[in-house]
Short mmCIF file of C-alpha atoms in Angstrom, two decimals:
data_model
loop_
_atom_site.label_atom_id
_atom_site.label_comp_id
_atom_site.label_asym_id
_atom_site.label_seq_id
_atom_site.Cartn_x
_atom_site.Cartn_y
_atom_site.Cartn_z
CA UNK A 2 -0.03 -0.20 0.07
CA UNK A 3 1.46 3.35 -0.90
CA UNK A 4 0.19 5.18 2.14
CA UNK A 5 3.29 6.13 3.91
CA UNK A 6 3.86 4.05 7.12
CA UNK A 7 6.90 6.10 8.04
CA UNK A 8 5.13 9.44 7.97
CA UNK A 9 1.90 8.00 9.58
CA UNK A 10 4.30 7.11 12.44
CA UNK A 11 5.80 10.57 12.54
CA UNK A 12 2.27 12.01 12.80
CA UNK A 13 1.21 9.44 15.60
CA UNK A 14 4.41 10.09 17.68
CA UNK A 15 3.73 13.78 17.30
CA UNK A 16 0.26 13.38 18.68
CA UNK A 17 1.64 11.21 21.64
CA UNK A 18 4.22 13.91 22.24
CA UNK A 19 1.49 16.51 22.29
CA UNK A 20 -0.10 14.89 25.07
CA UNK A 21 -3.10 13.10 23.19
CA UNK A 22 -4.62 10.30 25.32
CA UNK A 23 -7.82 9.79 23.42
CA UNK A 24 -8.11 9.33 19.70
CA UNK A 25 -11.43 8.84 17.76
CA UNK A 26 -11.45 7.53 14.22
CA UNK A 27 -13.43 6.39 11.37
CA UNK A 28 -11.23 4.56 8.75
CA UNK A 29 -10.29 5.59 5.37
CA UNK A 30 -7.15 4.67 3.25
CA UNK A 31 -4.95 7.39 4.27
CA UNK A 32 -5.73 6.78 7.87
CA UNK A 33 -5.02 3.05 8.24
CA UNK A 34 -1.49 3.17 9.62
CA UNK A 35 -2.51 6.00 11.98
CA UNK A 36 -5.37 3.94 13.31
CA UNK A 37 -3.25 0.82 13.69
CA UNK A 38 -0.78 2.74 15.59
CA UNK A 39 -3.46 3.89 18.01
CA UNK A 40 -4.80 0.44 18.17
CA UNK A 41 -1.41 -1.08 18.95
CA UNK A 42 -0.65 1.54 21.70
CA UNK A 43 -1.73 0.23 25.00
CA UNK A 44 -1.54 3.78 26.41
CA UNK A 45 -3.94 5.19 23.86
CA UNK A 46 -7.77 5.29 24.15
CA UNK A 47 -8.98 4.63 20.60
CA UNK A 48 -12.65 5.05 19.83
CA UNK A 49 -13.94 3.66 16.72
CA UNK A 50 -16.94 5.58 15.54
CA UNK A 51 -19.89 4.80 13.34
CA UNK A 52 -19.97 8.39 12.18
CA UNK A 53 -17.42 11.09 12.57
CA UNK A 54 -19.75 13.64 14.36
CA UNK A 55 -19.74 11.26 17.31
CA UNK A 56 -15.95 12.24 17.79
CA UNK A 57 -16.90 15.68 18.61
CA UNK A 58 -18.80 14.27 21.62
CA UNK A 59 -15.99 11.95 22.45
CA UNK A 60 -13.50 14.81 22.40
CA UNK A 61 -15.89 17.08 24.38
CA UNK A 62 -16.24 14.49 27.17
CA UNK A 63 -12.58 13.74 27.16
CA UNK A 64 -11.62 17.50 27.53
CA UNK A 65 -14.12 18.03 30.39
CA UNK A 66 -12.74 14.91 32.09
CA UNK A 67 -9.15 16.30 31.76
CA UNK A 68 -7.68 14.35 28.69
CA UNK A 69 -6.33 15.75 25.50
CA UNK A 70 -7.63 14.16 22.34
CA UNK A 71 -7.48 14.11 18.55
CA UNK A 72 -9.89 13.22 15.82
CA UNK A 73 -8.81 11.26 12.68
CA UNK A 74 -11.02 11.78 10.02
CA UNK A 75 -11.53 12.09 6.19
CA UNK A 76 -12.63 15.41 4.74
CA UNK A 77 -15.99 13.94 4.21
CA UNK A 78 -15.97 13.09 7.96
CA UNK A 79 -15.50 16.82 8.50
CA UNK A 80 -18.60 17.28 6.49
CA UNK A 81 -20.44 14.86 8.59
CA UNK A 82 -19.21 16.64 11.78
CA UNK A 83 -20.01 20.20 11.01
CA UNK A 84 -23.12 20.44 13.28
CA UNK A 85 -21.15 18.95 16.18
CA UNK A 86 -18.29 21.26 15.64
CA UNK A 87 -20.57 24.40 15.41
CA UNK A 88 -23.11 23.29 18.14
CA UNK A 89 -20.98 21.67 20.59
CA UNK A 90 -17.26 22.41 20.11
CA UNK A 91 -17.52 26.13 19.14
CA UNK A 92 -20.70 26.75 21.22
CA UNK A 93 -19.09 25.40 24.43
CA UNK A 94 -15.57 26.26 23.73
CA UNK A 95 -14.00 22.95 23.51
CA UNK A 96 -10.58 22.43 21.98
CA UNK A 97 -10.56 20.08 19.17
CA UNK A 98 -7.50 18.82 17.17
CA UNK A 99 -8.92 17.66 13.85
CA UNK A 100 -6.44 15.56 11.63
CA UNK A 101 -8.21 15.71 8.28
CA UNK A 102 -7.14 13.60 5.35
CA UNK A 103 -6.96 16.09 2.34
CA UNK A 104 -8.56 13.95 -0.27
CA UNK A 105 -9.78 15.37 -3.53
CA UNK A 106 -6.88 17.86 -3.85
CA UNK A 107 -4.06 17.97 -6.41
CA UNK A 108 -3.18 14.36 -7.77
CA UNK A 109 -6.47 12.87 -6.57
CA UNK A 110 -7.23 10.03 -9.02
CA UNK A 111 -10.59 8.97 -7.38
CA UNK A 112 -13.37 10.84 -9.07
CA UNK A 113 -15.67 10.49 -6.07
CA UNK A 114 -13.24 12.32 -3.84
CA UNK A 115 -12.90 15.33 -5.96
CA UNK A 116 -16.16 17.19 -4.98
CA UNK A 117 -15.34 16.95 -1.34
CA UNK A 118 -11.93 18.10 -2.01
CA UNK A 119 -13.12 21.49 -3.27
CA UNK A 120 -15.22 22.23 -0.20
CA UNK A 121 -12.83 21.30 2.61
CA UNK A 122 -10.83 24.56 2.77
CA UNK A 123 -13.72 26.84 2.08
CA UNK A 124 -15.79 25.19 4.79
CA UNK A 125 -12.99 25.10 7.43
CA UNK A 126 -12.60 28.98 6.59
CA UNK A 127 -16.25 29.50 6.98
CA UNK A 128 -16.18 27.90 10.22
CA UNK A 129 -13.37 30.26 11.32
CA UNK A 130 -11.17 27.18 12.13
CA UNK A 131 -7.47 27.87 12.15
CA UNK A 132 -6.06 25.39 9.76
CA UNK A 133 -2.46 24.26 8.61
CA UNK A 134 -1.23 21.70 6.11
CA UNK A 135 1.08 18.86 7.13
CA UNK A 136 3.38 18.49 4.27
CA UNK A 137 6.98 18.34 5.23
CA UNK A 138 8.00 15.44 7.48
CA UNK A 139 10.62 17.65 9.04
CA UNK A 140 8.03 20.05 10.50
CA UNK A 141 5.19 17.56 11.45
CA UNK A 142 6.08 17.35 15.14
CA UNK A 143 6.34 21.12 15.67
CA UNK A 144 3.13 21.74 13.83
CA UNK A 145 1.14 19.23 15.72
CA UNK A 146 2.46 20.49 18.96
CA UNK A 147 1.65 24.08 17.82
CA UNK A 148 -1.86 23.14 16.88
CA UNK A 149 -2.54 21.45 20.20
CA UNK A 150 -1.18 24.49 21.93
CA UNK A 151 -3.47 26.67 20.13
CA UNK A 152 -6.40 24.46 20.42
CA UNK A 153 -5.89 24.21 24.24
CA UNK A 154 -5.35 28.06 24.56
CA UNK A 155 -8.15 29.28 22.33
CA UNK A 156 -10.59 26.38 23.47
CA UNK A 157 -11.48 26.12 19.77
CA UNK A 158 -11.02 23.53 17.03
CA UNK A 159 -7.68 23.60 15.06
CA UNK A 160 -7.45 21.64 11.80
CA UNK A 161 -4.31 19.94 10.31
CA UNK A 162 -4.76 18.81 6.70
CA UNK A 163 -2.93 15.53 6.11
CA UNK A 164 -1.58 16.32 2.50
CA UNK A 165 -0.94 13.87 -0.28
CA UNK A 166 2.72 14.93 -0.14
CA UNK A 167 3.00 13.64 3.38
CA UNK A 168 0.78 10.63 3.46
CA UNK A 169 1.48 9.14 0.02
CA UNK A 170 4.68 7.31 -0.44
CA UNK A 171 6.62 8.46 -3.53
CA UNK A 172 7.06 5.58 -5.95
CA UNK A 173 10.79 4.61 -6.07
CA UNK B 27 -45.31 8.38 34.08
CA UNK B 28 -43.81 11.90 34.18
CA UNK B 29 -40.29 12.64 33.55
CA UNK B 30 -40.02 15.02 36.30
CA UNK B 31 -41.11 12.14 38.79
CA UNK B 32 -38.55 9.87 37.38
CA UNK B 33 -35.87 12.60 37.80
CA UNK B 34 -36.96 13.14 41.31
CA UNK B 35 -36.81 9.40 42.23
CA UNK B 36 -33.03 9.28 41.09
CA UNK B 37 -32.09 12.84 42.09
CA UNK B 38 -30.19 11.65 45.19
CA UNK B 39 -28.46 8.94 43.42
CA UNK B 40 -27.03 11.41 40.83
CA UNK B 41 -25.03 13.26 43.61
CA UNK B 42 -21.77 11.52 42.97
CA UNK B 43 -21.94 11.05 39.10
CA UNK B 44 -21.13 13.13 36.05
CA UNK B 45 -24.32 13.85 34.53
CA UNK B 46 -24.97 14.72 30.93
CA UNK B 47 -28.50 15.87 29.78
CA UNK B 48 -29.95 16.76 26.47
CA UNK B 49 -31.57 20.11 25.91
CA UNK B 50 -35.23 21.06 26.46
CA UNK B 51 -37.33 19.50 29.16
CA UNK B 52 -34.81 16.98 30.49
CA UNK B 53 -32.38 19.81 31.28
CA UNK B 54 -34.96 22.28 32.72
CA UNK B 55 -36.72 19.67 34.78
CA UNK B 56 -33.41 18.34 36.37
CA UNK B 57 -32.36 21.95 37.06
CA UNK B 58 -35.66 22.66 38.47
CA UNK B 59 -34.94 20.07 41.19
CA UNK B 60 -31.75 21.83 42.22
CA UNK B 61 -28.63 22.46 40.05
CA UNK B 62 -25.41 20.73 41.05
CA UNK B 63 -21.96 21.40 39.59
CA UNK B 64 -21.73 17.69 38.30
CA UNK B 65 -24.73 18.48 36.03
CA UNK B 66 -24.02 19.30 32.41
CA UNK B 67 -26.81 20.45 30.18
CA UNK B 68 -25.99 20.08 26.54
CA UNK B 69 -28.15 22.77 25.11
CA UNK B 70 -27.62 21.90 21.38
CA UNK B 71 -25.77 19.29 19.50
CA UNK B 72 -28.67 16.80 19.35
CA UNK B 73 -27.47 13.32 19.68
CA UNK B 74 -24.18 13.94 21.08
CA UNK B 75 -24.95 13.69 24.87
CA UNK B 76 -24.29 10.01 24.71
CA UNK B 77 -21.06 10.51 22.72
CA UNK B 78 -20.21 13.03 25.32
CA UNK B 79 -21.00 10.57 28.13
CA UNK B 80 -18.83 7.81 26.53
CA UNK B 81 -15.85 10.27 26.20
CA UNK B 82 -16.10 11.10 30.01
CA UNK B 83 -16.65 7.31 31.00
CA UNK B 84 -13.69 6.25 29.03
CA UNK B 85 -11.48 9.12 30.24
CA UNK B 86 -12.28 8.65 33.90
CA UNK B 87 -13.10 4.93 34.28
CA UNK B 88 -13.51 5.23 38.19
CA UNK B 89 -16.25 7.88 37.87
CA UNK B 90 -19.94 7.01 37.36
CA UNK B 91 -21.44 8.75 34.31
CA UNK B 92 -25.10 9.11 33.72
CA UNK B 93 -26.39 10.28 30.43
CA UNK B 94 -30.11 11.52 30.39
CA UNK B 95 -31.22 11.28 26.82
CA UNK B 96 -34.41 11.59 24.81
CA UNK B 97 -36.11 9.86 21.99
CA UNK B 98 -35.55 12.57 19.43
CA UNK B 99 -31.86 12.93 20.35
CA UNK B 100 -31.12 9.10 20.18
CA UNK B 101 -32.86 8.81 16.91
CA UNK B 102 -30.30 11.42 15.59
CA UNK B 103 -27.37 9.23 16.61
CA UNK B 104 -28.46 5.69 16.38
CA UNK B 105 -25.02 4.61 15.20
CA UNK B 106 -23.65 5.98 18.63
CA UNK B 107 -25.58 3.08 20.29
CA UNK B 108 -23.18 0.67 18.43
CA UNK B 109 -20.22 2.76 19.80
CA UNK B 110 -21.42 2.60 23.29
CA UNK B 111 -21.93 -1.25 22.90
CA UNK B 112 -18.43 -1.61 21.27
CA UNK B 113 -16.72 -0.09 24.46
CA UNK B 114 -19.35 -0.76 26.94
CA UNK B 115 -18.02 1.18 29.81
CA UNK B 116 -19.35 -0.31 33.00
CA UNK B 117 -19.26 3.06 34.60
CA UNK B 118 -21.85 4.46 32.06
CA UNK B 119 -25.61 4.30 32.40
CA UNK B 120 -27.72 5.66 29.49
CA UNK B 121 -31.23 6.70 30.45
CA UNK B 122 -33.50 7.64 27.41
CA UNK B 123 -36.81 9.35 28.35
CA UNK B 124 -39.11 8.47 25.55
CA UNK B 125 -42.12 10.75 25.12
CA UNK B 126 -42.64 9.81 21.71
CA UNK B 127 -42.47 13.28 20.42
CA UNK B 128 -40.26 16.38 19.95
CA UNK B 129 -41.94 18.17 22.67
CA UNK B 130 -40.01 21.47 22.84
CA UNK B 131 -40.79 22.18 19.23
CA UNK B 132 -44.31 21.76 18.89
CA UNK B 133 -44.86 18.00 19.95
CA UNK B 134 -44.57 16.45 16.63
CA UNK B 135 -44.33 12.73 16.93
CA UNK B 136 -40.99 10.73 16.69
CA UNK B 137 -40.70 7.42 15.19
CA UNK B 138 -41.16 5.71 18.63
CA UNK B 139 -44.80 6.90 18.18
CA UNK B 140 -45.12 4.60 15.33
CA UNK B 141 -43.52 1.54 16.78
CA UNK B 142 -39.78 1.92 16.64
CA UNK B 143 -38.42 0.37 19.93
CA UNK B 144 -35.29 2.07 21.16
CA UNK B 145 -34.56 -0.48 23.99
CA UNK B 146 -34.77 -3.15 21.13
CA UNK B 147 -32.59 -1.10 18.85
CA UNK B 148 -30.11 -0.73 21.69
CA UNK B 149 -30.13 -4.49 22.40
CA UNK B 150 -29.61 -5.19 18.85
CA UNK B 151 -26.81 -2.70 18.79
CA UNK B 152 -24.97 -4.88 21.31
CA UNK B 153 -26.02 -3.42 24.68
CA UNK B 154 -27.24 -6.42 26.38
CA UNK B 155 -28.87 -4.58 29.38
CA UNK B 156 -31.23 -2.58 27.61
CA UNK B 157 -34.89 -2.51 28.66
CA UNK B 158 -37.99 -0.38 28.80
CA UNK B 159 -39.84 0.66 32.06
CA UNK B 160 -43.20 2.25 32.39
CA UNK B 161 -43.73 3.16 35.94
CA UNK B 162 -41.76 5.23 38.35
CA UNK B 163 -41.04 2.54 40.88
CA UNK B 164 -39.58 0.18 38.18
CA UNK B 165 -37.69 3.20 36.75
CA UNK B 166 -36.12 4.03 40.07
CA UNK B 167 -35.15 0.36 40.97
CA UNK B 168 -33.55 -0.21 37.43
CA UNK B 169 -31.85 3.25 37.23
CA UNK B 170 -30.32 2.86 40.81
CA UNK B 171 -29.24 -0.75 40.05
CA UNK B 172 -27.75 0.43 36.70
CA UNK B 173 -25.82 3.41 38.19
CA UNK B 174 -24.38 1.27 41.04
CA UNK B 175 -23.81 -1.83 38.94
CA UNK B 176 -20.93 -2.78 36.95
CA UNK B 177 -22.35 -2.95 33.42
CA UNK B 178 -23.27 -0.46 30.74
CA UNK B 179 -27.02 -0.23 30.89
CA UNK B 180 -29.56 1.52 28.53
CA UNK B 181 -32.86 2.31 30.37
CA UNK B 182 -35.75 3.46 28.25
CA UNK B 183 -38.39 5.30 30.39
CA UNK B 184 -41.64 5.74 28.62
CA UNK B 185 -42.98 9.14 29.73
CA UNK B 186 -45.81 11.41 29.08
CA UNK B 187 -45.34 14.14 26.51
CA UNK B 188 -45.43 16.93 29.18
CA UNK B 189 -42.71 19.31 30.20
CA UNK B 190 -42.17 22.38 32.14
CA UNK B 191 -44.12 25.73 31.76
CA UNK B 192 -40.98 27.64 31.09
CA UNK B 193 -37.77 26.57 29.47
CA UNK B 194 -35.71 29.31 31.17
CA UNK B 195 -32.57 28.29 33.19
CA UNK B 196 -30.62 31.00 35.10
CA UNK B 197 -27.35 29.41 34.16
CA UNK B 198 -25.24 30.46 31.13
CA UNK B 199 -23.99 27.64 29.03
CA UNK B 200 -20.42 28.54 29.44
CA UNK B 201 -20.90 29.02 33.22
CA UNK B 202 -22.20 25.46 33.24
CA UNK B 203 -19.43 24.09 31.14
CA UNK B 204 -16.37 25.45 33.17
CA UNK B 205 -18.30 24.54 36.46
CA UNK B 206 -18.71 21.02 35.23
CA UNK B 207 -15.12 20.66 33.95
CA UNK B 208 -14.02 21.67 37.42
CA UNK B 209 -16.45 19.31 39.21
CA UNK B 210 -14.74 16.40 37.32
CA UNK B 211 -11.35 17.27 38.81
CA UNK B 212 -9.59 15.27 39.97
CA UNK B 213 -10.65 11.84 38.79
CA UNK B 214 -11.81 9.68 41.76
CA UNK B 215 -8.94 7.57 43.20
CA UNK B 216 -11.12 4.55 43.52
CA UNK B 217 -14.09 3.27 41.54
CA UNK B 218 -17.26 5.11 42.69
CA UNK B 219 -19.60 2.62 44.39
CA UNK B 220 -23.18 3.84 45.29
CA UNK B 221 -23.70 7.54 45.49
CA UNK B 222 -23.74 8.83 49.07
#
């Protein structure tokens, strides 16, 4: 599978280093290694969801109960979660660290991902969510740490887009 | 049976628990019995009260968590029942007040009015301890047993579609949120038994 195990591990280690103890996830191709890493980590509370919006509730509960969390979701999972983000996370000032696979952007071969790809950034922008792109493996740890710091300080969602450059292993 | 009578019957039992309610009549009626810092009223985000309860229960396994849900909200997050069943935290009790209607927005009937059985759905989702009660004494006994007991329970209470005269609560959402967060600190050092 050309999804990068090495870079997935970088992202996972960055989450752990940022103090994440609870991860909610709904599988998609780009997230498989990340989810397996969470699954194999006895220290991590992994919550597998039926639908991504549940993850906002999980993260809100975790935050109020004193634990840092992250949500692993596809950009279509972001679309599924919008009401929860607005009417729970933003209304109640809950920090959310959203790691969103950036499907449907440059290089996307799957036609069914392309429409969602066009809406991801405008929707994050419309929601007023501070967003950054994880692209360079060298800066992943710092970006994740800073995203968590901002989420906790602002009591608001912060989104990190997992780009194709990072998540997709270049063919040798 | 009336929701307010059910709430009154378990009010003392809720003293030591993290309690998450949905918006509308459930929140107002619990509040009217006497607010406590360990009560959180989720005034929007319909469907996510149970997910919040799960997040708390998994984050603080030694704390008793009670979610006070409703039929309209549960119907918005039926998938969440499968997530509750998958992790089945023994410190979580999921109480669903089923009045077969969306009371605070005109009383229109929900699908439970036409036969959808939430306890049956919860059982089929994998929550073995899921049942329906129709009188206050049975509700009280089942709820207290569930809260004190070691297994995830979903208790569906069939209640009349009546609510409070006013939905006003003299408590800002954010005040409630920060107060509740403080009430959850620190996590109990030992598993909570029966509430004092």
